[in-house]
XYZ file of C-alpha atoms in Angstrom:
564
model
C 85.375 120.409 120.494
C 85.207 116.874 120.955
C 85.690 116.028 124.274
C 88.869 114.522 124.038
C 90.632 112.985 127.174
C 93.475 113.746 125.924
C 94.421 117.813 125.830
C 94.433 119.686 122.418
C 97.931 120.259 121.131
C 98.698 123.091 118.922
C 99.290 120.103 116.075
C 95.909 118.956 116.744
C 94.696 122.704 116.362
C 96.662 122.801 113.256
C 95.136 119.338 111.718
C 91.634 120.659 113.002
C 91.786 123.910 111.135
C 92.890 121.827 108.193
C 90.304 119.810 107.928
C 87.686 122.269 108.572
C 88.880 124.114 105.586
C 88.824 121.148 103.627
C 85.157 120.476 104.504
C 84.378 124.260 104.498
C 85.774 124.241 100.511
C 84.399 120.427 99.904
C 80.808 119.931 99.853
C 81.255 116.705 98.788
C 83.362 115.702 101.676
C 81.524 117.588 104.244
C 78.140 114.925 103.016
C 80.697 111.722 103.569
C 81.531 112.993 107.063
C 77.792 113.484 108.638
C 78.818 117.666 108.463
C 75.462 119.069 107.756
C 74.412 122.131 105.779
C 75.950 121.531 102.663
C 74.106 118.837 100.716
C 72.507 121.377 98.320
C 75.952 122.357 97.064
C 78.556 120.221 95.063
C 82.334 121.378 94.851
C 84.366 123.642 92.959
C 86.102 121.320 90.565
C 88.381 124.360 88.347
C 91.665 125.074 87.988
C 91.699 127.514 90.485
C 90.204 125.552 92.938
C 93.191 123.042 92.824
C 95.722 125.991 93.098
C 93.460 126.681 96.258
C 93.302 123.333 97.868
C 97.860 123.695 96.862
C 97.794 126.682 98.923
C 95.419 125.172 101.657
C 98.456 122.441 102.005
C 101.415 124.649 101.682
C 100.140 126.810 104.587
C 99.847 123.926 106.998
C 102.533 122.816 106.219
C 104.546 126.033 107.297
C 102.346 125.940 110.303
C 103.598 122.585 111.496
C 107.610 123.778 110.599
C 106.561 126.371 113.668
C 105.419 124.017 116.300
C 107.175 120.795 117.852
C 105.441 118.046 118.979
C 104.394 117.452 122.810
C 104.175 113.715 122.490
C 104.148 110.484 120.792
C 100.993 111.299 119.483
C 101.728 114.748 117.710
C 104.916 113.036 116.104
C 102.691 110.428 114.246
C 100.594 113.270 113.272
C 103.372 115.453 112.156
C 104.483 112.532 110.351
C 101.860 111.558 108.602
C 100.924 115.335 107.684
C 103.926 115.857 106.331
C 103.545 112.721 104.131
C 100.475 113.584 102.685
C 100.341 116.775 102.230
C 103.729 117.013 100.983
C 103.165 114.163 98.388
C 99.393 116.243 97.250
C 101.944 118.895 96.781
C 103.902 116.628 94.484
C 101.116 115.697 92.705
C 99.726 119.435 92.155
C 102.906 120.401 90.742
C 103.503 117.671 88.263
C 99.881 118.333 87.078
C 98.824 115.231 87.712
C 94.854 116.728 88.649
C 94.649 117.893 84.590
C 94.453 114.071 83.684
C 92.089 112.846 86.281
C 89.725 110.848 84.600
C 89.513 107.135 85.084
C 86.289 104.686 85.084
C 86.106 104.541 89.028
C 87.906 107.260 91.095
C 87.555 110.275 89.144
C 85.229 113.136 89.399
C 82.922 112.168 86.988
C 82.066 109.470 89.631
C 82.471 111.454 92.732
C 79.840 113.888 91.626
C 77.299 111.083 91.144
C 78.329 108.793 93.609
C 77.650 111.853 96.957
C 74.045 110.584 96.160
C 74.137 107.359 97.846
C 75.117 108.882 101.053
C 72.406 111.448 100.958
C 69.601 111.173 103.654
C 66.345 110.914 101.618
C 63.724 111.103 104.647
C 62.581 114.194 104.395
C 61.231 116.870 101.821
C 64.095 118.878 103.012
C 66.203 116.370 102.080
C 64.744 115.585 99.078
C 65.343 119.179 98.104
C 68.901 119.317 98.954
C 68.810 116.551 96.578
C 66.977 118.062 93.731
C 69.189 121.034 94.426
C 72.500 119.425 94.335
C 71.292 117.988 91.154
C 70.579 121.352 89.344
C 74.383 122.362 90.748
C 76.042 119.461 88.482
C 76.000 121.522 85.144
C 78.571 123.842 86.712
C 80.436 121.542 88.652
C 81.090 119.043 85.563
C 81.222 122.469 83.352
C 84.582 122.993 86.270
C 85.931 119.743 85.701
C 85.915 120.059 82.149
C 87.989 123.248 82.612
C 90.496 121.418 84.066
C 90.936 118.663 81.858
C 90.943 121.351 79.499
C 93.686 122.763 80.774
C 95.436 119.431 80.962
C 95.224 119.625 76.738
C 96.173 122.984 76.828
C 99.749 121.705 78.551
C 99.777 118.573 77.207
C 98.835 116.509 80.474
C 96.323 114.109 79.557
C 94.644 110.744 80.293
C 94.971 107.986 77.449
C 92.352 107.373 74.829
C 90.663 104.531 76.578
C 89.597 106.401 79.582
C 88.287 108.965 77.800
C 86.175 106.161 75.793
C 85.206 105.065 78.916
C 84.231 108.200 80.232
C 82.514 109.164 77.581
C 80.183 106.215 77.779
C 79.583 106.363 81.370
C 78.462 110.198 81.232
C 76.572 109.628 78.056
C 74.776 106.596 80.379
C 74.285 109.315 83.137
C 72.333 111.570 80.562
C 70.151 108.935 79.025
C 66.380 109.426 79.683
C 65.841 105.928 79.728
C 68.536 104.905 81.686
C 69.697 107.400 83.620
C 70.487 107.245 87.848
C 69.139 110.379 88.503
C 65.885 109.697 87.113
C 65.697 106.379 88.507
C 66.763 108.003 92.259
C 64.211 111.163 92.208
C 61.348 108.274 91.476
C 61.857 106.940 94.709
C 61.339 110.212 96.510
C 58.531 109.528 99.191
C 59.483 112.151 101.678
C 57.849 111.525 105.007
C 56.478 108.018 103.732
C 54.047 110.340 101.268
C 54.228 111.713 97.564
C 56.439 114.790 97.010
C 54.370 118.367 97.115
C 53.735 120.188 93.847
C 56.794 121.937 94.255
C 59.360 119.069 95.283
C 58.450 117.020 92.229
C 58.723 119.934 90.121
C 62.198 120.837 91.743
C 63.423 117.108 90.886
C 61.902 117.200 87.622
C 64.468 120.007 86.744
C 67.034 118.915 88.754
C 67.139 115.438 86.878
C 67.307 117.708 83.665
C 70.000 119.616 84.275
C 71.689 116.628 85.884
C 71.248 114.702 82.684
C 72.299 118.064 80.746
C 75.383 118.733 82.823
C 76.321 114.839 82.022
C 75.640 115.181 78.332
C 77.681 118.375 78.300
C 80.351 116.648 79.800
C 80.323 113.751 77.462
C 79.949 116.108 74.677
C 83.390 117.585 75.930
C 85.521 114.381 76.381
C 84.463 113.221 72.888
C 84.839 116.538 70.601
C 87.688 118.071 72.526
C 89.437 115.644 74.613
C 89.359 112.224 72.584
C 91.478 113.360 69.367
C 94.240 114.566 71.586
C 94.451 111.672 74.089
C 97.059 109.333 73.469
C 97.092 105.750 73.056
C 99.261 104.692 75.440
C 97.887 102.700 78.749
C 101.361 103.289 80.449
C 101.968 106.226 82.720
C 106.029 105.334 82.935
C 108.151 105.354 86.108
C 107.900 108.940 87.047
C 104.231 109.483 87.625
C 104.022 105.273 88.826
C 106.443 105.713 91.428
C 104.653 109.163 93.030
C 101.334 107.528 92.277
C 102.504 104.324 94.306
C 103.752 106.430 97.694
C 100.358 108.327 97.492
C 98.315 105.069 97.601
C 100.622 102.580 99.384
C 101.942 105.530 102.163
C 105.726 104.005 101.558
C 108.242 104.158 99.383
C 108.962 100.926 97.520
C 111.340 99.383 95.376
C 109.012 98.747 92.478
C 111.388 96.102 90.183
C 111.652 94.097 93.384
C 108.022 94.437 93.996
C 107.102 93.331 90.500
C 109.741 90.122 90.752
C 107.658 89.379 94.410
C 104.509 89.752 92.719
C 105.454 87.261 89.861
C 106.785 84.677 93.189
C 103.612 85.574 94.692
C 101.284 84.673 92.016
C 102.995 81.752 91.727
C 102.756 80.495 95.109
C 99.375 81.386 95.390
C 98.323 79.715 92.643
C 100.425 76.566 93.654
C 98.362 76.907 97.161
C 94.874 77.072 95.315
C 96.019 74.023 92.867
C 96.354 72.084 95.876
C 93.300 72.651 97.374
C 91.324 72.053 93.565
C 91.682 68.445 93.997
C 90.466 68.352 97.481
C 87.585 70.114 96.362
C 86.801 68.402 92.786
C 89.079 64.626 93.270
C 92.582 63.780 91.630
C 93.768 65.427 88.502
C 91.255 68.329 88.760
C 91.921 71.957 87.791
C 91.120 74.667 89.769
C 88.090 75.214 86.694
C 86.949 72.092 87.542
C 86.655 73.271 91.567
C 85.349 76.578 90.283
C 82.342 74.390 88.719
C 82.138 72.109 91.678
C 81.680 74.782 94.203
C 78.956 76.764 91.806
C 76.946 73.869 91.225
C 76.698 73.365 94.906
C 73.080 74.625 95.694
C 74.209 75.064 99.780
C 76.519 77.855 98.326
C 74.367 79.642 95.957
C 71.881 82.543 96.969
C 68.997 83.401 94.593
C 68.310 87.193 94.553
C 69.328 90.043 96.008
C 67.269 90.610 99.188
C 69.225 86.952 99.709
C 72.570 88.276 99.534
C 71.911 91.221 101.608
C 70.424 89.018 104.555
C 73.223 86.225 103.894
C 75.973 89.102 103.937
C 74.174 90.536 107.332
C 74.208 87.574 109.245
C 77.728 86.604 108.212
C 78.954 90.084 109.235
C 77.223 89.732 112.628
C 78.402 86.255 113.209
C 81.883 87.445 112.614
C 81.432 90.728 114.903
C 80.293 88.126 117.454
C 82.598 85.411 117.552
C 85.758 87.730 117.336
C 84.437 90.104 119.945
C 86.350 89.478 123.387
C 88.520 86.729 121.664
C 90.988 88.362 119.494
C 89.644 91.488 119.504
C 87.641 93.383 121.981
C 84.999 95.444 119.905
C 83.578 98.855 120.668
C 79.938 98.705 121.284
C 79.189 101.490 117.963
C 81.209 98.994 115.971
C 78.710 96.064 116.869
C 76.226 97.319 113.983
C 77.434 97.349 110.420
C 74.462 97.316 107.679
C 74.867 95.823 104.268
C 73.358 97.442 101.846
C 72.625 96.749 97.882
C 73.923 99.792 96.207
C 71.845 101.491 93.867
C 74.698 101.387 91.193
C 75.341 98.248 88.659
C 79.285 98.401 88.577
C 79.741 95.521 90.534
C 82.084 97.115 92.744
C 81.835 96.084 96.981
C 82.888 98.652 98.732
C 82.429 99.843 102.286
C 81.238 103.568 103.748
C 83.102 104.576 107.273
C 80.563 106.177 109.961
C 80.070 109.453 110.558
C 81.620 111.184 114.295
C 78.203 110.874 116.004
C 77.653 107.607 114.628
C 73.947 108.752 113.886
C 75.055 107.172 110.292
C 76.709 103.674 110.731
C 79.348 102.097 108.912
C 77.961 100.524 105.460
C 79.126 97.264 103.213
C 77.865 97.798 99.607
C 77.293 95.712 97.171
C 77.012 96.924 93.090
C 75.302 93.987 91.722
C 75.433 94.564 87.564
C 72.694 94.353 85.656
C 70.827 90.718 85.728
C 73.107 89.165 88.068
C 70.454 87.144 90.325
C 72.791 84.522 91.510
C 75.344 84.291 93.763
C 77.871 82.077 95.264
C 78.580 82.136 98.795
C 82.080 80.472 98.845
C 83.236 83.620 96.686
C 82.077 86.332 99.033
C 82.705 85.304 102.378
C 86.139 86.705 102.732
C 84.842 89.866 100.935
C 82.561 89.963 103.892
C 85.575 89.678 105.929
C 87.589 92.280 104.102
C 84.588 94.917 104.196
C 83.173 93.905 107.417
C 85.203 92.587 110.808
C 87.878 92.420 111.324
C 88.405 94.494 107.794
C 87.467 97.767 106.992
C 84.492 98.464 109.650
C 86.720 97.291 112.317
C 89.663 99.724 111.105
C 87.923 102.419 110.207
C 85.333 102.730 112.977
C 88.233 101.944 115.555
C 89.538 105.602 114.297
C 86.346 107.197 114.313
C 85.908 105.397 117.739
C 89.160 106.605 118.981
C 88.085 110.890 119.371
C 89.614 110.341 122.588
C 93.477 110.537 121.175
C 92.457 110.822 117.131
C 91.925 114.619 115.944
C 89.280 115.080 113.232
C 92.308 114.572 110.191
C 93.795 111.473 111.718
C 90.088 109.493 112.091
C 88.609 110.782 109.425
C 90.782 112.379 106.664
C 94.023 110.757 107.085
C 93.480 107.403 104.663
C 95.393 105.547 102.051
C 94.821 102.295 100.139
C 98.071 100.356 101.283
C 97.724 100.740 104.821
C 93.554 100.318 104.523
C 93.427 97.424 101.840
C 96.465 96.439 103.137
C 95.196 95.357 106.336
C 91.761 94.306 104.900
C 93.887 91.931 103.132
C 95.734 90.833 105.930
C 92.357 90.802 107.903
C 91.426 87.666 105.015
C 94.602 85.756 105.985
C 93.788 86.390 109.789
C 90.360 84.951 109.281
C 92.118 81.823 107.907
C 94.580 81.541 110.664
C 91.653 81.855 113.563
C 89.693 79.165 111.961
C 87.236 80.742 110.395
C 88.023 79.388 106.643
C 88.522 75.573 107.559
C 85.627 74.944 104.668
C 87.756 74.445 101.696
C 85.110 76.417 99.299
C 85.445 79.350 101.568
C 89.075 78.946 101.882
C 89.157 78.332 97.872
C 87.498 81.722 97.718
C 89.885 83.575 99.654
C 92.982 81.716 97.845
C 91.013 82.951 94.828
C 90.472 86.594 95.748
C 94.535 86.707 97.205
C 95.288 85.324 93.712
C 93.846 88.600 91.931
C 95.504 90.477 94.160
C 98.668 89.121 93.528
C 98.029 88.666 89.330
C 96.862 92.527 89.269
C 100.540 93.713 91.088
C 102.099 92.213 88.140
C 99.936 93.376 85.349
C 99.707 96.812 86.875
C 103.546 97.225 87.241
C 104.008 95.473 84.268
C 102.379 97.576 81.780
C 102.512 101.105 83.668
C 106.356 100.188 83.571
C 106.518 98.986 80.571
C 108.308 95.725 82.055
C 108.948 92.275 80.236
C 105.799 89.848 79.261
C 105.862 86.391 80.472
C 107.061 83.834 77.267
C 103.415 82.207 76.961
C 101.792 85.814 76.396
C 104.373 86.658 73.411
C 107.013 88.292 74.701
C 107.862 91.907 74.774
C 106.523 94.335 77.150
C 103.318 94.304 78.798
C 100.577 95.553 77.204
C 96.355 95.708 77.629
C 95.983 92.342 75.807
C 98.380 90.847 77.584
C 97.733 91.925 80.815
C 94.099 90.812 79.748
C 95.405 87.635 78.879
C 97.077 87.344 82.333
C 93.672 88.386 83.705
C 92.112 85.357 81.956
C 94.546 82.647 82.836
C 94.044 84.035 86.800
C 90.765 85.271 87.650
C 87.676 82.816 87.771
C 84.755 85.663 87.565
C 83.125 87.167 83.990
C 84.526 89.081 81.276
C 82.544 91.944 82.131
C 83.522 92.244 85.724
C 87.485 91.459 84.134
C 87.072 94.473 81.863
C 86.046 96.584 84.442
C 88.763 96.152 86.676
C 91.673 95.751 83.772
C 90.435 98.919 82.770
C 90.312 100.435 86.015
C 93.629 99.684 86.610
C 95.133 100.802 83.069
C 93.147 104.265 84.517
C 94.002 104.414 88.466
C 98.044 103.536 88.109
C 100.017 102.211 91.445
C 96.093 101.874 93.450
C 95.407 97.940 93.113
C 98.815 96.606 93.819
C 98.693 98.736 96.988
C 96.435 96.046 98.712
C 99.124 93.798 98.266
C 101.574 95.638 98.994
C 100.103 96.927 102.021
C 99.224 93.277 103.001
C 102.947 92.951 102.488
C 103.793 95.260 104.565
C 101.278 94.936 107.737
C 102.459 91.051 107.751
C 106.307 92.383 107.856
C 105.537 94.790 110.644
C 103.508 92.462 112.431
C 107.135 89.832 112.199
C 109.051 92.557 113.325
C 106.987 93.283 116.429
C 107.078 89.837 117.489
C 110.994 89.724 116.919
C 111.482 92.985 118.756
C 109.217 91.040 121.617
C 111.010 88.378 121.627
C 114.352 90.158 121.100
C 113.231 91.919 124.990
C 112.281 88.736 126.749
C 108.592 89.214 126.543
C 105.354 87.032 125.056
C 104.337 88.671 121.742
C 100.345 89.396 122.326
C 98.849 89.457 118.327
C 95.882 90.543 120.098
C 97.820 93.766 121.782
C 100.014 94.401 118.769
C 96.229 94.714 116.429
C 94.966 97.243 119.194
C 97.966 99.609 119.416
C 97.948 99.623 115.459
C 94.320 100.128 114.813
C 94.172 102.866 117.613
C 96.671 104.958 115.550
C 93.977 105.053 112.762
C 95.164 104.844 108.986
C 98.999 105.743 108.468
C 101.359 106.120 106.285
C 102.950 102.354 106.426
C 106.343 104.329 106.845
C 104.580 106.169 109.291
C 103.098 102.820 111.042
C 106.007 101.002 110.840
C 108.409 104.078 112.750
C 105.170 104.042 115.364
C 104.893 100.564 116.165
C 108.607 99.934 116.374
C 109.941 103.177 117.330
């Protein structure tokens, strides 16, 4: 349906049909992938809907046990299908769905974050938004089933998520303050005032957005909250499924946490170092921190000044690598940065749709009266979001229709191998030259040293393993991991409590950028040995092209296809 030089294998017709049925059962996923149609409607989000998606993956799965692969191609994709699906399978059956609530990845953000990839030209659009809008009541009413259910078999998410959650709905429902009344103000389909009729459709559908957001606070607090226990820690059981889903391998996680306390050490050693280059002799890595920010070359004013500065460094960076270490596609040429409308602080990037007609996105969640910004922090982010990160690997997939079926480019994903190499993508920047300022290099030191601090709070306390001396002793805990935080993160406490809470909530996701960068840097040594090993020059930029052309993997997966 695609065109694809390459033939259609009865795998690919098997992945196809997949994915199709997740779209046709996912309105939410068909709006991420450019499908049209379905913007009016928002997803099923019950109990039975899960069993549904369960038997969705059990049936492909006996579909591939009928077929064999043709070539090397269909054995990744048997692979990695078998990977996934089997571990959603996993995941299903342990219940894991009843206690999905967290303060970033859970539905109660999915269903509000579909908005910012809504086109908002038109008054048709507009109405597909006003419509989706007046569908949240049931979908949240769904979810709550669920979680409901979770109670019901004792399968819940800890007390401080469901605090969390409780605020962040109860934000979504305020008059004052809430999104959707802030995003139906900006309706000006066609460049003109809504009709009668529009505004009066996103009059109500802000309502019962706001209602089905109430209801659901009303929910976690009167129902959910006095049963949710007060544990952060998940324990080894659900951590160690939780960190195959998101990392695609399976680890060793006590020898992961003792490299992650090495790691953070080293790091930190590296970033010492480069303190008194930056500030003179004796000074701390504070006192570079407060060098670098009182630097007025570094430091943007405003936000239409950190989209343009973010712009221009992603296009300087798209040009300078193009035909030198990389050779670019022409679609992946044009990324836009974007302020997002949300104030969580969060950078994140959006992938581009099949037909390209919507590009790949950087966003930026500035919070609430942040008007200055440093540009030694953010480069690498730039970097990691941008080229050669995320727009680079994911639009190479999309890119790649030519040998990629619709689940490997668009479906197939998971943090370790995607952060993973956004990670590595950082480092890479470094060793082409691109970070020989030492505030930008500072930065990236200082973003690879959260990274590293977070795989040893986030093991730590989900594993309940023992607390470095100067934090008291014992086992890891919130405070302690918060202390940890403290000692290695130069940002604010508000952006700290977000992301120490996120992690207490979303077990086994943020060490998986480490991890993964762990893991692409190992495969990338063993390539060059096995090169070596046959007589032959190691080309880094050959070994990036074969990898990114297999789209996201499994790093199992990766590893078995790179090296065979």
């Amino acid at each position: 349906s695609l065109g694809w030089m390459r033939a259609a294998t009865p795998i690919d017709r098997i992945a196809e049909q997949h994915t199709r049925e997740l779209v046709d059962a996912s309105p939410v996923l068909a709006t991420t992938l450019g499908v049209p149609g379905r913007d009016h409607l928002l997803d099923d989000l019950s109990p039975d809907a899960h069993a549904a998606h369960a038997a969705l993956n059990r049936r492909t799965l006996d579909a591939l046990a009928g077929v064999a692969p043709v070539d090397a191609t269909d054995e990744v994709t048997m692979a990695a299908m078998r990977d996934r699906l089997g571990l959603d399978l996993e995941g299903f059956e342990a219940g894991d769905h009843l206690a999905d609530l967290n303060n970033i990845a859970s539905p109660l953000q999915g269903m509000r974050d579909v908005f910012d990839l809504m086109p908002s030209a038109t008054a048709e659009h507009w109405a597909a938004i006003a419509a989706r809008m007046s569908a949240l009541p049931e979908a949240l009413g769904q979810y709550a089933a669920t979680l409901r259910e979770g109670a019901r078999t004792g399968r819940l998410p800890a007390r401080r998520q469901v605090e969390l959650g409780i605020a962040e709905a109860g934000g979504l429902a305020d008059a004052a303050a809430s999104f959707f009344s802030a995003f139906a103000a900006t309706a000006r389909p066609d460049g003109a005032a809504p009709s009668d009729a529009l505004a009066a459709d996103l009059v109500r559908g802000v309502r019962d957005a706001r209602e089905g957001y109430a209801d659901l606070a009303r929910f976690l607090r009167e129902e959910l909250a006095p049963h949710a226990p007060d544990a952060d820690a998940v324990g080894r059981d659900r951590y160690q499924r939780a960190s195959r889903a998101f990392v695609g391998a399976t680890i060793d996680l006590d020898e992961t946490y003792a490299w992650g306390v090495d790691e953070l050490a080293r790091i930190t050693a590296e970033q010492e170092a480069l303190a008194v280059a930056i500030a003179g002799p004796g000074a701390s890595v504070t006192d570079a921190v407060a060098t670098l920010d009182a630097d007025p070359a570094r430091t943007l004013h405003g936000t239409d000044a950190l989209r343009q500065w973010m712009q221009v460094t992603a296009d300087e960076a798209i040009a300078e690598l193009d035909g030198v270490h990389f050779d670019i596609a022409a679609p992946l040429r044009t990324i836009e940065c974007m302020i997002a409308p949300t104030q969580s602080g969060g950078i994140y990037y959006t992938g581009p749709t099949d037909d390209w007609s919507r590009p790949g996105r950087m966003w930026w969640s500035v919070p609430a009266g942040v008007t200055t910004f440093n540009t030694w922090r953010e480069k690498t982010t730039v970097y990691h979001e941008g080229v050669p990160g995320h727009h680079l690997q994911l639009g190479q997939a999309v890119y790649n229709a030519a040998e990629l079926n619709w689940w490997r480019r668009q479906i197939c994903w998971m943090s370790g191998h995607g952060e993973g190499w956004a990670l590595y993508a950082e480092r890479l920047m470094e060793e082409f030259g691109f970070l020989e300022d030492d505030g930008d290099r500072f930065g990236m030191l200082d973003a690879q040293r959260m990274r590293a601090t977070r795989v040893v709070l986030d093991l730590g306390v989900h594993l309940g393993k023992p607390a470095f001396d100067r934090y008291g002793g014992g086992t890891w805990d919130y405070d302690k991991a918060w202390a940890l935080m403290k000692d290695n993160v130069a940002t604010d406490d508000g952006f700290l409590r977000f992301e120490l809470n996120r992690y207490m909530g979303w077990p086994g996701q943020a060490p998986s950028y480490k991890v993964g960068q762990r893991l692409w840097e190992d495969i990338r040594a063993q390539a060059s040995a096995a090169a070596r090993a046959r007589g032959k020059e190691f080309s880094l930029k050959d070994f990036h092209a074969r990898a990114l052309n297999l789209g996201s993997l499994p790093l199992d997966v990766l590893r078995g296809a790179i090296l065979g």
